[in-house]
Backbone as a ProteinNet text record, in pm:
[ID]
protein_1_A
[PRIMARY]
XXXXXXXXXXXXXXXXXXXXXXXXXXXXXXXXXXXXXXXXXXXXXXXXXXXXXXXXXXXXXXXXXXXXXXXXXXXXXXXXXXXXXXXXXXXXXXXXXXXXXXXXXXXXXXXXXXXXXXXXXXXXXXXXXXXXXXXXXXXXXXXXXXXXXXXXXXXXXXX
[TERTIARY]
10752.3	10749.7	10667.1	10724.5	10662.6	10568.1	10441	10346.1	10307.7	10409.7	10369.3	10288.2	10282.3	10194.7	10059.3	10018.5	9889.4	9795.3	9670.3	9564.7	9532	9478.2	9432.4	9323	9318.5	9218.4	9077.1	9040.9	8902.2	8863.2	8942	8907.9	8864.2	8897.2	8861.5	8710.7	8638	8486.1	8428.9	8489.5	8456.5	8480.9	8597.6	8631.8	8537.4	8493	8390.3	8254.7	8222.5	8094.6	8098.6	8209.5	8227.4	8249.6	8341	8382.8	8278.9	8205.4	8106.4	8003.7	7922.1	7814.3	7869.6	7991.1	8046.4	8080.1	8149.5	8194.6	8065.3	7969.7	7847.5	7776	7769	7713.9	7792.9	7925.1	8002.3	7978.9	7982.4	7952.4	7818.4	7715.1	7582.1	7565.4	7627.4	7616.7	7689.8	7797.2	7865.9	7785.2	7736.2	7664.2	7526.8	7465.6	7322.7	7333.3	7452.2	7474.2	7389.6	7403.8	7334.4	7432.1	7394.4	7481.4	7435.8	7521.5	7493.6	7541.2	7577.3	7639.9	7542.5	7406.8	7326.5	7268	7314.5	7265.6	7346.9	7277.7	7336.8	7407.7	7347.2	7405.6	7431	7545.8	7576.3	7680.3	7701	7812.8	7935.4	8048.9	8173.1	8285.1	8389	8512.1	8583.9	8628.2	8708.5	8839.5	8945.8	9074.1	9096.7	9045.9	9038.8	8913.6	8851	8723.6	8734	8704.8	8713.6	8575.5	8475.1	8352.1	8353.5	8281.2	8284.5	8230.8	8106.8	8041.1	8031.4	8108.3	8096	8227.1	8240.7	8361.7	8466.8	8593.6	8696.1	8784.3	8850.7	8944.4	8982.9	9074.3	9120.3	9046	9035.8	8984.5	8846.3	8748	8609.1	8518.4	8404.4	8290.3	8194.5	8172.9	8091.9	7973.7	7874.8	7769.4	7812.5	7820.2	7862.7	7778.8	7743.5	7680.4	7790.7	7781.6	7884.8	7866.9	7764.7	7736.5	7854.4	7914.2	8022.8	8155.2	8174.9	8286	8274.6	8156.6	8123.5	8145.5	8097.9	8114.1	8260.6	8335.2	8477.9	8553	8518.8	8573.1	8534.5	8408.3	8371.8	8453.8	8474.4	8540	8685	8753.8	8894	8924.2	8847.8	8875.5	8843.9	8735.6	8693	8802.6	8834.2	8936.3	9065.7	9115.4	9239.7	9230.5	9107.5	9096.5	9083.9	9011.3	9004.7	9140.7	9202.3	9335.3	9450.2	9442.1	9565.3	9534	9435.9	9411.3	9471.2	9527.4	9587.1	9483.6	9532.3	9447.7	9454.6	9366.6	9362.7	9495.3	9553.3	9672.9	9775.6	9809.2	9904.7	10040.4	10100.7	10243.1	10306.5	10427.9	10509.7	10445.1	10376	10309.2	10201.2	10118.8	10022.6	10082.2	10191.3	10265.6	10313.9	10364.8	10408.1	10300.1	10182.9	10068.8	10015.7	10022	9984.9	10063.1	10202.8	10298.1	10279.4	10273.4	10256	10124.5	10018.4	9892.7	9900.4	9961.9	9981.3	10062.8	10170.3	10250.5	10172.5	10097.1	10016.2	9907.1	9846.2	9740.2	9793.4	9909.4	9973.1	10011.5	10067.2	10097.9	9970.3	9861.9	9738.8	9684.1	9679	9617.5	9677.6	9810.6	9888.5	9891.4	9875.7	9862.1	9732.6	9627.4	9495.3	9508.9	9566.2	9581.4	9660.5	9768.4	9851.5	9762.5	9688	9602.1	9500.8	9432.2	9327.7	9386.2	9509	9574.9	9591.7	9614.8	9645.2	9524.1	9408.7	9298	9159.3	9154.6	9029.7	9049.2	8952.9	8965.3	8847.7	8866.2	8755.1	8710.5	8579.9	8511.1	8529.8	8523.7	8543.4	8669.3	8780.2	8911.4	8907.6	8839.3	8832.7	8755.8	8655.8	8587.3	8675.8	8768.4	8863.2	8953.2	9000	9088.1	9013.6	8889.3	8811.8	8788.6	8758.6	8742.4	8866.7	8975.6	9113.3	9138.7	9067.5	9085.5	9060.2	8975.3	8938.6	9001.2	9036.1	9068	9192.7	9298.7	9410.4	9371.9	9297.1	9253.8	9163.7	9068.3	8980.1	9054.6	9149.5	9223.8	9303.8	9360.8	9440.6	9363.8	9245.7	9162.4	9113.6	9069.3	9017.7	9139.4	9254.5	9366.9	9409.3	9427.4	9472	9365.8	9242.6	9143.9	9127.8	9145.2	9140.4	9256.2	9379.1	9496	9484.1	9428.8	9400.4	9303.3	9195.8	9097	9159.8	9244	9318.8	9410.3	9483.3	9565	9486.7	9369.8	9285.1	9230.9	9196.1	9148.6	9256.5	9375.5	9495.2	9520.7	9500.4	9517.1	9403.9	9283.2	9168.7	9195.9	9253.5	9268.1	9374.7	9470.2	9571.1	9523.3	9411.4	9363.1	9283.7
8039.9	8179.6	8203.1	8269.9	8291.6	8409.4	8400.8	8499.2	8526.2	8546.4	8562	8674.5	8775.8	8894.6	8896.1	8786.5	8778.2	8697.4	8730.7	8661	8533	8432.4	8310.7	8345.7	8267.8	8287.9	8298.1	8217.4	8217.6	8352.3	8436.8	8567.2	8663.6	8639.2	8717.3	8731.8	8627.9	8638.7	8738.8	8719.5	8814.4	8957.5	8972.4	9106.2	9162.7	9093.9	9133	9164.3	9083.1	9109.1	9237.3	9274.7	9406.1	9526.2	9501.2	9605.5	9656	9563.2	9613	9694.8	9646.1	9739.7	9865.5	9853.2	9979	10076.2	10038.2	10134.9	10181.2	10100.9	10144.1	10256.5	10232.8	10336	10469.5	10454.6	10572.2	10653.5	10576.6	10643.1	10701.2	10625.3	10678.9	10806.7	10797.8	10909.5	11030.4	11010.7	11123.9	11187	11098.1	11151.1	11217.5	11156.5	11196.9	11288.5	11329.5	11418.1	11379.2	11248.1	11195.3	11189.7	11244.4	11246.2	11136.4	11057.7	10949.4	10992.7	11123.9	11169.9	11154.2	11132.8	11130.3	10988.5	10883.3	10748.8	10682.9	10595.8	10511	10589.4	10686.1	10759.5	10670.4	10656	10585.4	10653.9	10610.8	10668.4	10584.7	10651.2	10589.8	10655.2	10581.9	10632.7	10710.9	10832.8	10913	10940.1	10896.4	10933.1	11089.1	11147.5	11296.9	11336.6	11434.5	11483.6	11638.3	11687.5	11829.7	11869.7	11898.3	11935.8	12083.9	12128.1	12256.9	12353.8	12321.2	12411.2	12338.2	12237.9	12158.3	12169.6	12075.7	12066	11983.9	12006.9	11930.6	11877	11768.4	11717.3	11579.3	11523.7	11394	11299.7	11173.7	11059.3	11094.7	11095.9	11129.6	11025	11010.1	10944.9	11033.5	11022.2	11120.4	11038.4	11124.7	11060.8	11086.6	10981.7	11001.1	10905	10963.4	10871.8	10795.4	10658.9	10575.8	10519.7	10555.8	10496.8	10529.1	10644.7	10676.2	10594.6	10583.8	10491.8	10357.6	10295.3	10154.2	10153.6	10242.5	10242.9	10242.1	10331.2	10330.2	10209.4	10142.5	10012.5	9896.1	9915.1	9809.1	9827.1	9951.9	9963.8	9948.5	9992	9973.7	9824	9773.4	9636.5	9535.5	9560.7	9470.6	9489.9	9618.3	9640.5	9574.7	9573.8	9502.4	9357.5	9299.8	9156.3	9111.6	9199	9165.7	9178.8	9290.8	9316.4	9230.2	9188.2	9118.6	8978.7	8921.1	8773.1	8697	8579.7	8491.9	8460.9	8450	8394	8236.5	8166.3	8025.1	7968.9	8023.9	7979.5	8088.1	8137.4	8243.7	8195.8	8262.6	8234.2	8361.2	8354.2	8459.5	8563.4	8520.6	8613.1	8697.3	8625.3	8694.9	8793.6	8753.4	8842.8	8962.9	8951.9	9053.6	9150.9	9093.2	9184.4	9251.2	9191.5	9250.3	9371.2	9349.8	9457.2	9573.4	9543.6	9646.1	9724.9	9655.2	9718.7	9808.7	9767.7	9859.2	9982.7	9973.3	10083.3	10178.7	10124.3	10202.4	10272.7	10208.9	10273	10385.7	10363.4	10461.4	10583.5	10567.6	10679.9	10753.8	10677.6	10744.2	10828	10758.4	10816.2	10952.9	10946.3	11074.7	11180.8	11126.5	11224	11294.5	11221.4	11285.1	11391.5	11354.1	11447.2	11569.4	11546.9	11667.4	11764.9	11699.6	11777.6	11854.5	11779.3	11859.8	11950.6	11940.2	12034.1	12173.9	12154.7	12276.2	12341.1	12262.2	12319.6	12309.4	12246.8	12228.3	12300.8	12372.5	12450	12438.5	12473	12479.3	12342.7	12328.5	12210.7	12099	12140.5	12037.4	11964.7	12041	11972.4	11887.8	11921.7	11838.1	11707.9	11720.2	11594.7	11510.5	11561.3	11483.3	11413.7	11480.2	11408.9	11304.8	11325.3	11223.2	11097.3	11121.3	11006.1	10941.9	11011.2	10948.6	10849.5	10833.8	10717.3	10585.9	10593.1	10469.8	10451.3	10561.4	10557.7	10470.5	10464	10388.4	10236.4	10190.3	10052	10026.3	10124.4	10098.8	10092.8	10180	10175.2	10043.9	10011.3	9885.7	9761.8	9747.2	9637.3	9635.2	9746.3	9756.5	9706.5	9766.3	9741.8	9588.4	9539.3	9403.6	9299	9321.4	9232.8	9237.3	9349.9	9373.2	9302.3	9317.6	9253.7	9094.8	9057.8	8901	8856.6	8935.9	8901.1	8891.4	8994.8	8990.1	8863.3	8829.7	8714.8	8592.8	8576.5	8455.4	8447.2	8562	8565.6	8528.1	8575.9	8538.8	8396.7	8325.3	8183.1	8111.2	8157.2	8101.5	8103	8214	8223.3	8123.6	8092.7	7981.7	7852.6	7823.7	7682.8	7652.6
10406.8	10453.3	10581	10673	10800.5	10791.3	10838.6	10841.5	10981.7	11073.8	11209.9	11258.5	11172.5	11211.8	11154.6	11090.8	11032.2	11132.1	11119.7	11199.5	11116.6	11189.4	11119.4	11012.4	10910.5	10806.5	10853.1	10954.1	11004.5	11063.6	11094.3	11151.1	11046	10918.5	10803.2	10800.4	10825.1	10817.6	10924.9	11043.1	11152.8	11113.3	11051.4	11008.1	10901.8	10809.4	10712.2	10778.7	10874.5	10950.1	11028.3	11073.1	11141.9	11038.3	10941	10850.6	10763.7	10686.5	10585.2	10644.7	10740	10796.7	10853.7	10917.4	10974.7	10876.1	10764	10659.9	10586.9	10561.1	10497.1	10587.2	10713.8	10809.3	10804.8	10801	10791.3	10662.5	10549.7	10419.1	10420.5	10462.8	10459.7	10549.6	10667.5	10756.9	10694.9	10622.9	10563.2	10445.3	10361.2	10234.4	10279.5	10383.3	10416.7	10533.9	10577.1	10684.9	10815.9	10843.6	10967.2	11079.8	11191.7	11307.7	11400.5	11456.1	11552	11693.7	11709.5	11840.9	11952.7	11938.5	12052.2	12073.1	12011.3	12028.8	12133.3	12206.7	12317.1	12429.2	12490.5	12597.6	12723.5	12772.3	12887.2	12965.5	13094.8	13175.9	13142.1	13119.2	13079.8	13155.6	13169.7	13233	13124.7	13153.7	13070.4	13121.5	13049.5	13091.2	13092.7	12988	12988.3	12902.7	12957.7	12896.8	12882.4	12766.2	12746.4	12667.2	12736.4	12676.6	12645.6	12531.9	12487.3	12594.7	12638	12730.6	12870.2	12891.4	13016	13087.6	13188.9	13266.5	13182.6	13223.6	13156.4	13278.6	13241.8	13349.4	13316	13414.3	13405.6	13489	13449.2	13523	13583.4	13492.1	13525.5	13475.4	13543	13481.6	13423.6	13297.6	13222.5	13150.8	13109.4	13021.3	12887.6	12790.6	12653.6	12564.6	12446.3	12346.7	12278.1	12290.5	12250.2	12111.4	12035.2	11906.8	11806	11809.3	11720.9	11758.5	11892	11932.8	11889.3	11907.7	11854.2	11701.8	11639.5	11486.3	11453.9	11518.4	11489.8	11515.7	11639.2	11672.9	11566.6	11518.8	11425.1	11288.8	11238.2	11111.5	11127.3	11227.6	11242.8	11280.6	11377.6	11406.1	11297.3	11227.3	11116.8	10997.6	10977	10865.1	10893	11025.4	11047.9	11029	11081.6	11061.6	10907	10833.3	10696.7	10618.9	10644.7	10576.9	10615	10739.3	10804	10846	10789.5	10811.6	10696.7	10721.7	10613.9	10505	10384.5	10284.8	10299.1	10244	10250.5	10201.4	10089.5	10033.4	10037.1	10158.6	10175.6	10130.5	10037.7	9974.1	9964.2	9902.7	9885.3	9783.3	9683	9590.4	9661.9	9743	9823.3	9918.2	9982.9	10070.1	9999	9878.4	9805.8	9759.2	9721.7	9687.5	9811.6	9928.6	10048.1	10076.1	10068	10089.9	9994.4	9864.2	9763.8	9785.2	9823.8	9841.6	9962.5	10067.3	10183.2	10151.2	10084.6	10045.6	9957	9857.4	9763.6	9842.5	9938.6	10013.1	10101.5	10145.8	10242.3	10151.4	10036.6	9946.3	9904.2	9870.5	9824.7	9950.2	10058.8	10175.6	10215.6	10219.6	10258.6	10146.9	10023.9	9914.4	9932.3	9962.5	9977.7	10100.9	10210.8	10324.3	10276.9	10209.3	10164.4	10073	9985.8	9896.9	9974.4	10065	10136.2	10234.2	10286.2	10369.8	10293.9	10164.2	10077.4	10032	10015.5	9943.1	10020.1	10131.1	10211	10343.8	10387.1	10522	10613.7	10731.8	10830.4	10878.1	10897.8	10943.2	10839.7	10710.8	10602.8	10623.1	10652	10671.1	10799.9	10900.7	11013.6	10980.9	10897	10847.7	10772.8	10685.2	10615.6	10707.5	10815.2	10908.5	10991.6	11015.9	11091.5	11002.1	10881.5	10794.6	10762.7	10775.4	10760	10854.8	10964.4	11054.7	10973.5	10870.9	10804.3	10667.3	10606.3	10465.1	10436.3	10517.3	10486.3	10480.3	10578.9	10583	10464.4	10434.3	10320	10187.8	10157.7	10041.3	10021.8	10137.9	10143	10103.9	10173.3	10152.1	10014.2	9954.2	9809.8	9717.1	9737.2	9641.3	9653.5	9785.7	9809	9740.6	9769.1	9710.7	9566	9511.9	9366.9	9302.3	9361.7	9303	9313.3	9422.4	9443.8	9339.1	9316.3	9207.6	9080	9042.6	8911.9	8897	9010.3	9009	8988.9	9053.8	9037.1	8893.6	8836.2	8692.1	8598.7	8621.5	8541.2	8543	8666.3	8679.7	8614.5	8613.3	8539.7	8400.2	8337.1	8190.9	8142.7	8227	8192	8178.9	8244.5	8250	8118.3
[MASK]
+++++++++++++++++++++++++++++++++++++++++++++++++++++++++++++++++++++++++++++++++++++++++++++++++++++++++++++++++++++++++++++++++++++++++++++++++++++++++++++++

């Protein structure tokens, strides 16, 4: 079976190194209401910038705190590497579990978005949409690795 769209297995470790600290920081920041919007201010190139009380426009050099951007890159990049790196023994069963986990995570993720669209309003809804950047990958990784764990336990029970 061809797995042409998967990363090499060795990249999974790099993914975990990025994903776990990143997702923990996102969760801690959410639960403890910690803002990282003022950390690591540097001058950056902005394709478009629209500041609330500042200037807006195309193709500018602006000063921006990049901690939130770095955290987003860590979680998404790490999540993609964790979720889409080959397993040591990648076979059709693993591919099927990967596919089913991705479909399940997509349904759950959009179910949550539909639910919150109907019942959550204001800034709380915007927070849901911001966290939604990570939830699809998070649900997929949880489900995929849980199913792999169950598969390995079923194999251990047969021995």
